[in-house]
Amino acid sequence: MRYLLTLLLLFAGNIIFPQTPDVSPDNIMPVRGFCIAAPSPDNLERFIKFISEELAPRKVNTLILMVDYNYEYESHPELRNPSALSKKEIKKLVEVCRKNNIRIIPQVNLLGHQSWAENVGNLLKAYPEFDETPLVTFPEKYVWPNSDGLYCKSYCPLHPDVHKVVFEVVDEICDVFEADAFHAGMDEVFYIGEKQCPRCSGKDKAELFAGEVRKVRDHLAFKGRKLWIWGDRLIDGKTTGIGEWEGSYNNTYRAVDMIPKDVMICDWHYERPDQTPVYFAMKGLSVVTCPWRNPVSAVLQVRDMIKFRDYSTPEMKERFMGMVQTVWSGTGQFLDSFYGDTSNKETYTDAGCFKAMFGEIEIQIVKANESSQR
Ligand SMILES: [Zn+2]
């Protein structure tokens, strides 16, 4: 009875004081993101112009910059790329983003992606002892698939010295970007818990993966920073049919129940609007959907994200955080493609997908505003 009375009072209150729905972009799509490699110094000015003239008008509010070792680290000069951004150059990026209310989240790949094709990455080049698979040597000419199952090298998460080095890198990049969040990558980790590693051999791969996520998350939390990661290792690739790239075939997916709930999941699906954001949200994790170069799928993913938010309980709604367009070519190449296509068509490219995705977000914001005025 008391419940019924409360309901009646609430209903009457709404008639007398009708609530205006919140149709601000931050409520329709809280994260409107863009993820790209940090520019090389010679593309910096073009990229800054792109931020002001293309990201800001599209109301982009989150920029994930894949920096890795493209910065002149003072804590670890041995890890710098030969041509890396200086502190002064980074501050130019910080400034233009601050002016346009864009949150920068720097990324350095942790755990996986420590090599590419036949090239070892800077971390394992300087510290070969961190290699999870020291017995796997690089072929002269890389091909996939190969007998070693070598996609990318991983560092050993149980090596006693690895975190001192990577956390100094993480702290320095977050400091220079004045960032309150950090993206650790952690996608496509194929080498984990390997037999040839004396520390990890025989251990549960899900526990190893979750242990590393927790370690990074806890380190960031000391300074009030949040952790973002890619979501593929947390999806059961076989049962879902999502496969061994967008999902995990090496049993890391059970880590979804072991990692802290305040880790943001970047759920990438490039050819289909998989409904996996619901899975992450139901596990208590916040999630953003990340398309790449398929404009048709990206538009559907935007509509899904809106639908998930509209049709959910308040508890679930707040976990469906938005969309992040990803770019996997270099920054210069992306800008060439973006400005080269003056037809403004939504082509099957990252630039075309970018235009389609932010176009659809704008349509949804306008739609919500129109219906609130009816
Ligand atoms: Zn190991």
Short mmCIF file of C-alpha atoms and ligand atoms in Angstrom, two decimals:
data_model
loop_
_atom_site.label_atom_id
_atom_site.label_comp_id
_atom_site.label_asym_id
_atom_site.label_seq_id
_atom_site.Cartn_x
_atom_site.Cartn_y
_atom_site.Cartn_z
CA MET A 1 0.00 0.00 0.00
CA ARG A 2 2.74 2.39 0.93
CA TYR A 3 4.44 1.45 -2.35
CA LEU A 4 1.29 2.29 -4.30
CA LEU A 5 0.97 5.62 -2.51
CA THR A 6 4.57 6.49 -3.33
CA LEU A 7 3.95 5.65 -6.98
CA LEU A 8 0.86 7.84 -7.08
CA LEU A 9 2.72 10.72 -5.49
CA LEU A 10 5.57 10.35 -7.98
CA PHE A 11 3.10 10.26 -10.86
CA ALA A 12 1.29 13.37 -9.62
CA GLY A 13 4.63 15.10 -9.13
CA ASN A 14 5.55 14.43 -12.73
CA ILE A 15 2.32 15.99 -13.96
CA ILE A 16 2.72 19.11 -11.85
CA PHE A 17 6.49 19.36 -12.38
CA PRO A 18 7.22 17.49 -15.62
CA GLN A 19 10.83 16.38 -15.81
CA THR A 20 12.78 17.61 -18.80
CA PRO A 21 14.73 14.72 -20.28
CA ASP A 22 18.49 15.22 -20.38
CA VAL A 23 19.27 15.35 -24.09
CA SER A 24 22.79 16.71 -23.78
CA PRO A 25 25.41 14.87 -25.86
CA ASP A 26 26.99 13.69 -22.59
CA ASN A 27 23.80 11.87 -21.68
CA ILE A 28 22.97 10.56 -25.16
CA MET A 29 26.53 9.22 -25.73
CA PRO A 30 28.87 9.93 -22.78
CA VAL A 31 32.08 8.81 -24.53
CA ARG A 32 32.53 10.12 -28.08
CA GLY A 33 36.01 8.86 -28.74
CA PHE A 34 38.76 8.62 -31.30
CA CYS A 35 41.77 6.29 -31.04
CA ILE A 36 44.88 6.72 -33.20
CA ALA A 37 48.66 6.39 -33.02
CA ALA A 38 50.35 9.50 -31.64
CA PRO A 39 51.68 11.47 -34.62
CA SER A 40 55.34 11.52 -35.54
CA PRO A 41 56.88 14.97 -34.98
CA ASP A 42 56.54 15.87 -38.69
CA ASN A 43 52.77 15.22 -38.60
CA LEU A 44 52.16 17.04 -35.33
CA GLU A 45 50.93 20.37 -36.70
CA ARG A 46 48.55 18.68 -39.18
CA PHE A 47 47.18 16.54 -36.39
CA ILE A 48 46.64 19.51 -34.08
CA LYS A 49 44.72 21.25 -36.87
CA PHE A 50 42.64 18.07 -37.31
CA ILE A 51 41.79 18.09 -33.59
CA SER A 52 40.55 21.69 -33.74
CA GLU A 53 38.80 21.53 -37.08
CA GLU A 54 37.43 17.97 -37.20
CA LEU A 55 37.30 16.41 -33.72
CA ALA A 56 36.04 19.44 -31.80
CA PRO A 57 33.06 20.27 -34.10
CA ARG A 58 32.01 16.60 -33.96
CA LYS A 59 31.90 16.89 -30.15
CA VAL A 60 34.64 14.29 -29.69
CA ASN A 61 35.48 14.30 -25.98
CA THR A 62 37.98 11.41 -25.67
CA LEU A 63 41.24 10.94 -27.57
CA ILE A 64 43.12 7.67 -27.03
CA LEU A 65 46.64 8.25 -28.29
CA MET A 66 48.72 5.13 -28.91
CA VAL A 67 52.10 6.47 -27.88
CA ASP A 68 54.13 3.39 -26.92
CA TYR A 69 57.75 4.51 -27.21
CA ASN A 70 57.11 7.53 -29.43
CA TYR A 71 58.07 9.88 -26.59
CA GLU A 72 61.41 11.04 -25.28
CA TYR A 73 61.12 9.21 -21.95
CA GLU A 74 63.44 10.66 -19.34
CA SER A 75 63.03 7.72 -16.97
CA HIS A 76 63.98 5.26 -19.72
CA PRO A 77 65.85 6.87 -22.62
CA GLU A 78 66.85 3.38 -23.78
CA LEU A 79 63.21 2.74 -24.77
CA ARG A 80 62.71 5.82 -26.99
CA ASN A 81 61.99 5.50 -30.70
CA PRO A 82 64.68 7.21 -32.80
CA SER A 83 62.27 9.95 -33.79
CA ALA A 84 60.07 10.53 -30.77
CA LEU A 85 57.86 13.39 -29.57
CA SER A 86 59.45 15.82 -27.15
CA LYS A 87 57.81 17.09 -23.98
CA LYS A 88 57.21 20.45 -25.66
CA GLU A 89 55.41 18.75 -28.55
CA ILE A 90 53.24 16.68 -26.21
CA LYS A 91 52.26 19.86 -24.36
CA LYS A 92 50.94 21.26 -27.65
CA LEU A 93 48.59 18.27 -27.85
CA VAL A 94 47.59 18.71 -24.21
CA GLU A 95 46.84 22.38 -24.86
CA VAL A 96 44.66 21.92 -27.95
CA CYS A 97 42.70 19.13 -26.25
CA ARG A 98 42.20 21.15 -23.08
CA LYS A 99 40.90 24.07 -25.16
CA ASN A 100 38.38 21.76 -26.83
CA ASN A 101 37.36 19.79 -23.71
CA ILE A 102 38.89 16.57 -25.00
CA ARG A 103 40.23 14.06 -22.47
CA ILE A 104 43.49 12.50 -23.62
CA ILE A 105 44.15 8.88 -22.67
CA PRO A 106 47.68 7.76 -23.60
CA GLN A 107 48.30 4.14 -24.51
CA VAL A 108 51.37 1.98 -24.09
CA ASN A 109 50.92 -1.70 -24.95
CA LEU A 110 51.42 -3.82 -21.85
CA LEU A 111 51.69 -7.62 -21.71
CA GLY A 112 51.11 -8.42 -25.41
CA HIS A 113 52.12 -6.68 -28.64
CA GLN A 114 55.79 -6.58 -27.68
CA SER A 115 56.86 -7.30 -31.28
CA TRP A 116 55.49 -6.83 -34.76
CA ALA A 117 56.20 -9.27 -37.66
CA GLU A 118 59.96 -9.89 -37.58
CA ASN A 119 60.73 -6.86 -35.40
CA VAL A 120 61.09 -6.97 -31.64
CA GLY A 121 59.59 -4.02 -29.73
CA ASN A 122 61.67 -1.54 -27.73
CA LEU A 123 60.92 -3.11 -24.33
CA LEU A 124 62.12 -6.60 -25.19
CA LYS A 125 65.00 -5.19 -27.23
CA ALA A 126 66.31 -3.41 -24.14
CA TYR A 127 65.23 -6.11 -21.67
CA PRO A 128 65.26 -9.49 -23.46
CA GLU A 129 64.99 -11.20 -20.08
CA PHE A 130 61.31 -10.10 -19.89
CA ASP A 131 60.40 -12.23 -22.93
CA GLU A 132 57.71 -14.84 -22.15
CA THR A 133 58.97 -17.02 -25.03
CA PRO A 134 62.76 -16.59 -25.26
CA LEU A 135 63.02 -19.80 -27.30
CA VAL A 136 60.89 -18.37 -30.12
CA THR A 137 63.24 -16.63 -32.52
CA PHE A 138 62.15 -14.18 -35.21
CA PRO A 139 61.96 -15.56 -38.77
CA GLU A 140 63.71 -13.72 -41.57
CA LYS A 141 60.40 -13.22 -43.28
CA TYR A 142 57.34 -13.28 -41.05
CA VAL A 143 54.23 -15.15 -42.18
CA TRP A 144 50.99 -16.00 -40.40
CA PRO A 145 50.17 -18.73 -39.51
CA ASN A 146 53.57 -20.13 -38.48
CA SER A 147 54.72 -23.19 -36.54
CA ASP A 148 55.58 -21.15 -33.42
CA GLY A 149 52.15 -19.54 -33.25
CA LEU A 150 54.07 -16.26 -33.19
CA TYR A 151 51.72 -13.33 -33.63
CA CYS A 152 53.31 -10.88 -31.20
CA LYS A 153 55.67 -11.46 -28.30
CA SER A 154 54.49 -10.91 -24.72
CA TYR A 155 56.38 -9.92 -21.64
CA CYS A 156 56.28 -12.30 -18.70
CA PRO A 157 53.84 -10.88 -16.14
CA LEU A 158 55.60 -12.76 -13.35
CA HIS A 159 59.13 -11.53 -14.09
CA PRO A 160 60.26 -9.87 -10.85
CA ASP A 161 61.70 -6.75 -12.58
CA VAL A 162 59.23 -6.03 -15.36
CA HIS A 163 56.80 -3.82 -13.45
CA LYS A 164 59.45 -1.45 -12.15
CA VAL A 165 60.29 -0.57 -15.75
CA VAL A 166 56.80 -0.48 -17.26
CA PHE A 167 55.27 1.43 -14.36
CA GLU A 168 57.93 4.13 -14.63
CA VAL A 169 56.98 4.42 -18.31
CA VAL A 170 53.25 4.49 -17.46
CA ASP A 171 53.71 7.15 -14.77
CA GLU A 172 55.83 9.35 -16.99
CA ILE A 173 53.46 9.22 -19.97
CA CYS A 174 50.43 9.92 -17.75
CA ASP A 175 52.26 12.83 -16.10
CA VAL A 176 53.31 14.46 -19.36
CA PHE A 177 49.78 14.14 -20.80
CA GLU A 178 48.28 15.24 -17.45
CA ALA A 179 46.03 12.22 -17.84
CA ASP A 180 43.49 10.78 -15.41
CA ALA A 181 43.24 7.51 -17.36
CA PHE A 182 45.66 5.19 -19.14
CA HIS A 183 45.05 2.60 -21.88
CA ALA A 184 47.18 -0.52 -21.45
CA GLY A 185 46.20 -2.27 -24.70
CA MET A 186 46.36 -5.93 -23.56
CA ASP A 187 44.65 -7.18 -26.71
CA GLU A 188 45.49 -10.28 -28.74
CA VAL A 189 47.74 -11.77 -26.06
CA PHE A 190 48.49 -15.14 -27.63
CA TYR A 191 51.59 -15.95 -25.58
CA ILE A 192 50.65 -16.27 -21.92
CA GLY A 193 51.39 -18.97 -19.34
CA GLU A 194 53.77 -20.64 -21.79
CA LYS A 195 55.49 -23.96 -21.05
CA GLN A 196 58.93 -22.50 -21.75
CA CYS A 197 58.50 -19.80 -19.07
CA PRO A 198 59.83 -21.10 -15.74
CA ARG A 199 57.53 -18.72 -13.81
CA CYS A 200 54.23 -19.02 -15.73
CA SER A 201 54.35 -22.62 -16.91
CA GLY A 202 51.33 -24.61 -15.75
CA LYS A 203 49.53 -21.60 -14.30
CA ASP A 204 45.91 -20.73 -15.10
CA LYS A 205 45.99 -18.31 -18.06
CA ALA A 206 42.86 -16.48 -16.95
CA GLU A 207 44.42 -15.89 -13.54
CA LEU A 208 47.65 -14.69 -15.12
CA PHE A 209 45.77 -12.26 -17.36
CA ALA A 210 43.52 -11.01 -14.56
CA GLY A 211 46.51 -10.71 -12.24
CA GLU A 212 48.24 -8.39 -14.69
CA VAL A 213 45.09 -6.29 -15.21
CA ARG A 214 44.70 -5.92 -11.46
CA LYS A 215 48.34 -5.01 -10.95
CA VAL A 216 48.19 -2.23 -13.55
CA ARG A 217 44.81 -1.03 -12.30
CA ASP A 218 46.02 -0.89 -8.68
CA HIS A 219 49.15 1.01 -9.67
CA LEU A 220 47.08 3.62 -11.53
CA ALA A 221 44.56 3.86 -8.69
CA PHE A 222 47.29 5.13 -6.34
CA LYS A 223 47.32 8.33 -8.38
CA GLY A 224 43.57 8.41 -8.96
CA ARG A 225 43.86 7.19 -12.54
CA LYS A 226 41.59 4.73 -14.34
CA LEU A 227 42.59 1.78 -16.51
CA TRP A 228 41.22 1.17 -20.01
CA ILE A 229 41.92 -2.05 -21.95
CA TRP A 230 40.74 -3.79 -25.15
CA GLY A 231 38.07 -6.41 -24.45
CA ASP A 232 38.95 -9.35 -26.73
CA ARG A 233 40.77 -11.49 -24.11
CA LEU A 234 37.61 -11.49 -21.99
CA ILE A 235 35.33 -12.96 -24.68
CA ASP A 236 35.02 -16.73 -25.21
CA GLY A 237 35.94 -16.83 -28.90
CA LYS A 238 34.91 -20.42 -29.53
CA THR A 239 31.52 -20.60 -27.83
CA THR A 240 30.44 -17.26 -29.30
CA GLY A 241 31.90 -17.94 -32.76
CA ILE A 242 33.60 -14.57 -32.51
CA GLY A 243 36.98 -16.23 -33.18
CA GLU A 244 40.53 -16.10 -31.87
CA TRP A 245 41.22 -12.40 -32.56
CA GLU A 246 38.14 -10.57 -31.35
CA GLY A 247 37.74 -13.32 -28.76
CA SER A 248 40.05 -15.63 -26.83
CA TYR A 249 40.90 -19.23 -27.72
CA ASN A 250 43.45 -19.62 -24.95
CA ASN A 251 41.14 -19.65 -21.95
CA THR A 252 41.81 -16.12 -20.74
CA TYR A 253 38.11 -15.23 -21.00
CA ARG A 254 37.27 -16.40 -17.48
CA ALA A 255 39.28 -13.37 -16.34
CA VAL A 256 36.12 -11.34 -17.00
CA ASP A 257 34.95 -12.46 -13.54
CA MET A 258 38.30 -11.78 -11.86
CA ILE A 259 39.23 -8.24 -12.86
CA PRO A 260 38.24 -5.10 -10.91
CA LYS A 261 34.92 -3.62 -12.03
CA ASP A 262 36.26 -0.12 -12.61
CA VAL A 263 38.32 -1.14 -15.65
CA MET A 264 36.88 0.33 -18.85
CA ILE A 265 36.45 -2.20 -21.66
CA CYS A 266 37.05 -1.12 -25.25
CA ASP A 267 35.00 -3.73 -27.10
CA TRP A 268 36.23 -3.82 -30.70
CA HIS A 269 34.24 -5.46 -33.47
CA TYR A 270 35.08 -4.44 -36.98
CA GLU A 271 32.68 -6.30 -39.27
CA ARG A 272 29.57 -7.03 -37.21
CA PRO A 273 27.70 -5.18 -34.52
CA ASP A 274 28.21 -8.00 -31.99
CA GLN A 275 26.02 -7.51 -28.92
CA THR A 276 28.90 -8.03 -26.50
CA PRO A 277 28.48 -4.66 -24.71
CA VAL A 278 25.53 -6.31 -22.94
CA TYR A 279 27.80 -9.13 -21.76
CA PHE A 280 30.35 -6.70 -20.30
CA ALA A 281 27.69 -4.49 -18.71
CA MET A 282 26.05 -7.53 -17.11
CA LYS A 283 29.42 -8.44 -15.62
CA GLY A 284 29.49 -4.99 -13.97
CA LEU A 285 32.04 -3.51 -16.38
CA SER A 286 31.71 -0.24 -18.26
CA VAL A 287 32.12 -0.56 -22.00
CA VAL A 288 32.63 1.43 -25.19
CA THR A 289 32.11 -0.03 -28.67
CA CYS A 290 34.98 0.38 -31.12
CA PRO A 291 34.52 0.14 -34.90
CA TRP A 292 37.32 0.51 -37.47
CA ARG A 293 36.54 0.72 -41.19
CA ASN A 294 33.05 -0.64 -41.79
CA PRO A 295 30.69 2.37 -41.91
CA VAL A 296 27.51 0.27 -42.14
CA SER A 297 28.41 -1.71 -39.03
CA ALA A 298 29.53 1.45 -37.18
CA VAL A 299 26.16 3.15 -37.74
CA LEU A 300 24.39 0.06 -36.36
CA GLN A 301 26.76 0.03 -33.38
CA VAL A 302 25.88 3.67 -32.60
CA ARG A 303 22.16 2.81 -32.75
CA ASP A 304 22.74 -0.25 -30.54
CA MET A 305 24.58 1.83 -27.96
CA ILE A 306 21.65 4.30 -27.88
CA LYS A 307 19.20 1.39 -27.59
CA PHE A 308 21.19 -0.28 -24.79
CA ARG A 309 21.11 2.99 -22.84
CA ASP A 310 17.41 3.60 -23.50
CA TYR A 311 16.17 0.11 -22.67
CA SER A 312 18.23 -0.61 -19.55
CA THR A 313 17.91 -0.27 -15.83
CA PRO A 314 19.78 2.74 -14.40
CA GLU A 315 22.43 0.31 -13.10
CA MET A 316 23.09 -1.07 -16.58
CA LYS A 317 22.62 2.21 -18.45
CA GLU A 318 25.57 3.88 -16.81
CA ARG A 319 27.90 1.13 -18.05
CA PHE A 320 27.04 1.63 -21.75
CA MET A 321 29.47 4.48 -22.13
CA GLY A 322 29.67 5.20 -25.85
CA MET A 323 31.71 4.79 -29.01
CA VAL A 324 35.40 5.01 -29.93
CA GLN A 325 36.49 5.08 -33.58
CA THR A 326 39.80 3.23 -34.00
CA VAL A 327 42.49 3.89 -36.62
CA TRP A 328 45.23 1.37 -37.37
CA SER A 329 47.18 3.14 -40.07
CA GLY A 330 49.75 5.78 -39.18
CA THR A 331 48.47 9.25 -38.34
CA GLY A 332 49.90 10.73 -41.55
CA GLN A 333 48.25 8.04 -43.67
CA PHE A 334 44.91 8.58 -41.93
CA LEU A 335 45.06 12.34 -42.46
CA ASP A 336 45.94 11.84 -46.15
CA SER A 337 42.96 9.54 -46.53
CA PHE A 338 40.65 11.84 -44.54
CA TYR A 339 41.48 15.00 -46.48
CA GLY A 340 42.09 13.21 -49.78
CA ASP A 341 38.50 12.02 -50.08
CA THR A 342 36.65 15.25 -50.74
CA SER A 343 33.53 13.38 -51.87
CA ASN A 344 32.78 12.96 -48.16
CA LYS A 345 31.40 9.51 -48.95
CA GLU A 346 31.30 6.96 -46.20
CA THR A 347 33.82 4.63 -47.82
CA TYR A 348 35.08 1.32 -46.43
CA THR A 349 38.09 2.96 -44.79
CA ASP A 350 38.86 4.21 -41.29
CA ALA A 351 38.29 7.79 -42.47
CA GLY A 352 34.96 6.82 -44.06
CA CYS A 353 33.91 4.96 -40.94
CA PHE A 354 34.88 7.95 -38.80
CA LYS A 355 32.60 10.22 -40.85
CA ALA A 356 29.73 7.71 -40.72
CA MET A 357 30.02 7.07 -36.98
CA PHE A 358 30.14 10.70 -35.90
CA GLY A 359 27.48 11.56 -38.47
CA GLU A 360 25.15 9.01 -36.87
CA ILE A 361 25.92 10.24 -33.34
CA GLU A 362 24.98 13.76 -34.45
CA ILE A 363 21.73 12.45 -35.99
CA GLN A 364 20.88 10.70 -32.71
CA ILE A 365 21.58 13.83 -30.66
CA VAL A 366 19.37 15.96 -32.95
CA LYS A 367 16.63 13.29 -32.85
CA ALA A 368 16.64 13.18 -29.04
CA ASN A 369 16.42 16.97 -28.88
CA GLU A 370 13.54 17.10 -31.34
CA SER A 371 11.52 14.46 -29.54
CA SER A 372 12.09 16.19 -26.18
CA GLN A 373 10.49 19.35 -27.60
CA ARG A 374 7.35 17.62 -28.79
ZN ZN B 1 56.13 -15.93 -17.63
#
